[in-house]
Coordinates of C-alpha atoms and ligand atoms in Angstrom, one line a residue:
X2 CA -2.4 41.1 28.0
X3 CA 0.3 41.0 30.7
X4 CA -1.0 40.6 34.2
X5 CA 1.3 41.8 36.7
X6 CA 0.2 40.0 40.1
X7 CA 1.4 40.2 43.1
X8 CA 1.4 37.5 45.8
X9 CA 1.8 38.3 49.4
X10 CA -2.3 39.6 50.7
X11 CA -3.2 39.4 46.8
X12 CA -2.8 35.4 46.0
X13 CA -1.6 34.3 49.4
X14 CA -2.6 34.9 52.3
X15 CA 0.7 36.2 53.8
X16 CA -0.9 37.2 57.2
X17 CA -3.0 34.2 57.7
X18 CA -0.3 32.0 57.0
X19 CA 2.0 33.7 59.7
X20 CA -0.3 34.1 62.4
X21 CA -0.7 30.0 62.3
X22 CA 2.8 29.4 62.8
X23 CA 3.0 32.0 65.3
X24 CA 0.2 31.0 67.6
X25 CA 1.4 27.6 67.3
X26 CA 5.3 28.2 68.6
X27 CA 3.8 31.1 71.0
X28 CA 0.2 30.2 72.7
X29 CA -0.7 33.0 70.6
X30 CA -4.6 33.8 69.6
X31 CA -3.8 36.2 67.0
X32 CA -6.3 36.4 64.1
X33 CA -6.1 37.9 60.6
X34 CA -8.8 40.7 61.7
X35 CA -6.2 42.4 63.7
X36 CA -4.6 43.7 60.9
X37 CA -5.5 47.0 60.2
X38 CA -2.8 49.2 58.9
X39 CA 0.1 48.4 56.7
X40 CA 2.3 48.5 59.6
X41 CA 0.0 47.1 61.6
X42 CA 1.7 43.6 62.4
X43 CA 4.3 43.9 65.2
X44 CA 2.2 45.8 67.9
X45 CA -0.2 43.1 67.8
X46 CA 3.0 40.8 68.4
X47 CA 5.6 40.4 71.1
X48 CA 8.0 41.6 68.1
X49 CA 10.0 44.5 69.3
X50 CA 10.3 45.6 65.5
X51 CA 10.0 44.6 61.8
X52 CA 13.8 43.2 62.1
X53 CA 13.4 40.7 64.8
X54 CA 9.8 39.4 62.9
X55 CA 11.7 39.0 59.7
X56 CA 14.5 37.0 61.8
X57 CA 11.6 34.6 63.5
X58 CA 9.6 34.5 59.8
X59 CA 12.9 32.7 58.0
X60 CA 13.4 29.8 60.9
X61 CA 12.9 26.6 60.9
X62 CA 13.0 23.7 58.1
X63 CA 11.3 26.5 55.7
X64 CA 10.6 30.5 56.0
X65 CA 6.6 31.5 56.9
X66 CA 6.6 31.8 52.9
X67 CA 6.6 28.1 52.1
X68 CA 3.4 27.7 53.5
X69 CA 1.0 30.1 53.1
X70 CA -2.6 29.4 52.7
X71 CA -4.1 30.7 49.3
X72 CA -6.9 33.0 49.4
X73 CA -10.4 31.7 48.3
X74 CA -10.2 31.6 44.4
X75 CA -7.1 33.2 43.5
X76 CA -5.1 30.3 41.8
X77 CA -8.3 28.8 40.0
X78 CA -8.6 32.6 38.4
X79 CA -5.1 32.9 37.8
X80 CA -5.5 29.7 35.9
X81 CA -8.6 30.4 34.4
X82 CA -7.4 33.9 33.4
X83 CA -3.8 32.2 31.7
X84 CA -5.8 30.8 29.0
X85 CA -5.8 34.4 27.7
X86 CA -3.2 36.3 29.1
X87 CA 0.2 36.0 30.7
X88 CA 0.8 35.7 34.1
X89 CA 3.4 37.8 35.6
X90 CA 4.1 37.8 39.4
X91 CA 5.7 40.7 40.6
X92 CA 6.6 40.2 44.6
X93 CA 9.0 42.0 46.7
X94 CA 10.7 39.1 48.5
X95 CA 14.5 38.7 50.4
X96 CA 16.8 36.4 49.2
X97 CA 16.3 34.2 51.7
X98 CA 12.4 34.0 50.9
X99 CA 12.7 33.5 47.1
X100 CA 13.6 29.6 47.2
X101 CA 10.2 29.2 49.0
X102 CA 8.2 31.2 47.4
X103 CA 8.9 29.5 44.0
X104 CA 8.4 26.2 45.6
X105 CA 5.0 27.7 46.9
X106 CA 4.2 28.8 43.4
X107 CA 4.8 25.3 42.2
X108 CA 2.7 23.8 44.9
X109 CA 0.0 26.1 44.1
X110 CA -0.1 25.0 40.3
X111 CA 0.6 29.2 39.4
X112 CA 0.6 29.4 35.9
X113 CA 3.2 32.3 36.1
X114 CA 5.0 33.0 32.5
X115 CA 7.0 35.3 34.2
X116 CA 8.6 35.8 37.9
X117 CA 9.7 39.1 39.0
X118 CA 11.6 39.5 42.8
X119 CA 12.0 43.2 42.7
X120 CA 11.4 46.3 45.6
X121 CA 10.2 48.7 42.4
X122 CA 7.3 47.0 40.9
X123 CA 7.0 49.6 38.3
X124 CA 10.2 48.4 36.9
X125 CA 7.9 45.7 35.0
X126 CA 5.9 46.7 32.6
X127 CA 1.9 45.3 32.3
X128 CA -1.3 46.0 30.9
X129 CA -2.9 45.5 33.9
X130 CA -1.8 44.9 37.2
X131 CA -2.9 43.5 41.1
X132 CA -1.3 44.9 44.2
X133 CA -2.7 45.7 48.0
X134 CA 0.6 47.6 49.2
X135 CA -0.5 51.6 49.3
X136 CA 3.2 52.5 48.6
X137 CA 3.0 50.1 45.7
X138 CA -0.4 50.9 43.8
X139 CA 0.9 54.9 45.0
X140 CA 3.8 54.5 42.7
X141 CA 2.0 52.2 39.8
X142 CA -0.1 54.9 39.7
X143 CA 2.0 57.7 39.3
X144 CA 4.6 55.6 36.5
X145 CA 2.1 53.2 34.8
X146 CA -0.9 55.7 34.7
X147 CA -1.2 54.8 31.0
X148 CA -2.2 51.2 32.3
X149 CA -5.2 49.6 34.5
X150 CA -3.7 49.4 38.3
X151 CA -6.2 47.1 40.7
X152 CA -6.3 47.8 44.3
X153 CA -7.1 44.6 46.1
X154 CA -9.1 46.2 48.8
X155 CA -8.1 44.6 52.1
X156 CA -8.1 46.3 55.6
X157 CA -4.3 47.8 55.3
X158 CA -5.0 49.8 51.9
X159 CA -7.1 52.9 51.4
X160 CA -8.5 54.1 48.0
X161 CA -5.5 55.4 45.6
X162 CA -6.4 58.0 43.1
X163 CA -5.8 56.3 39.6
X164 CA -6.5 53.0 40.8
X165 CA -9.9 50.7 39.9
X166 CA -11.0 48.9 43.4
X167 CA -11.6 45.1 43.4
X168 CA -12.8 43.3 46.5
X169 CA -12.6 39.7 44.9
X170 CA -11.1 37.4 42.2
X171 CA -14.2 37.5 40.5
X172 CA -14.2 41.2 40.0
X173 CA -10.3 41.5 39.3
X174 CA -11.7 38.7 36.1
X175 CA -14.1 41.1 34.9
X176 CA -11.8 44.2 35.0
X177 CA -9.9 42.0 32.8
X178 CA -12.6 41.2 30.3
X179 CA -13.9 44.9 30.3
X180 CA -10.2 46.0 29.6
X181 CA -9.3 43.3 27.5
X182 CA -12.9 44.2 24.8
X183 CA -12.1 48.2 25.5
X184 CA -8.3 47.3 23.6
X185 CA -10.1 45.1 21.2
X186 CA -12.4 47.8 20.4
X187 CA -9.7 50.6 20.1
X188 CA -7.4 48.6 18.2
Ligands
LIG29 MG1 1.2 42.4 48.6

């Protein structure tokens, strides 16, 4: 099957990774916890909006994308889960943040068969696919409702109506099984 996957608060741990970086160039003691909406990030920040973040995220020798940690089992069951099916990663990234975030893949080991930079994820087509945006897994659901759409559930997403709920990597590899025997056994 075709795994659509995306990366940023799916595979890596996009707020984690800036929060670091920012508490190191700022004094800051900002902590993952503290985000709790989708737009939750710059009122927790001295960020006046979303622009001048995005302006601080891209400086220095890399962008905040180059070195994001990777959330607890999510490359080992990417790996695991490439034996049998192909990895496609599906992120919404600028231009600037695309070099980075294939050299992060490559760090990472991702076994990705295919790599998709797009802002409508339902553009590529998969069996099954992995996503935490709401406005994302909103419109998966709506155009891939023939196919198995995943909520990650983190902090910043609420339940979407046509979409299965997974907490971990181990439950997003037993969705896969379960859908992966259901096709066998309709086929
Ligand atoms: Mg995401």
């Amino acid at each position: 099957m075709r795994l659509g996957i995306d990366l940023d608060g799916v595979v890596a741990d996009f707020n984690r990774g800036w929060m670091d970086r920012y508490n190191q160039h700022f004094a800051g003691e900002l902590h993952p916890d503290q985000v709790l909406s989708w737009d939750g990030l710059v009122p927790i920040t001295h960020f006046a909006d979303m622009e001048e973040f995005w302006t601080w995220a891209q400086d220095g020798p890399a962008s905040i994308f180059r070195d994001l940690p990777c959330y607890e089992g999510a490359c080992d069951s990417l790996r695991r889960l490439s034996k049998d099916h192909r990895v496609v990663v599906i992120s919404s990234k600028f231009d600037w943040a695309i070099p980075d975030t294939l050299e992060w893949i490559a760090e990472h080991r991702v076994p990705a068969r295919e790599i998709h930079f797009v802002w409508d994820k339902t553009a590529v087509e998969c069996d099954v696919y992995l996503e935490d945006a709401p406005h994302n897994l909103e419109a998966l659901a709506r155009v891939r409702a023939d196919k198995v759409v995943c909520r990650f559930v983190r902090p910043w997403n609420d339940p979407v109506p046509g979409t299965i709920d997974v907490a971990s990597w181990e439950e997003f590899v037993e969705v896969v099984r379960r859908v992966g025997s259901r096709d066998v056994a309709s086929g």
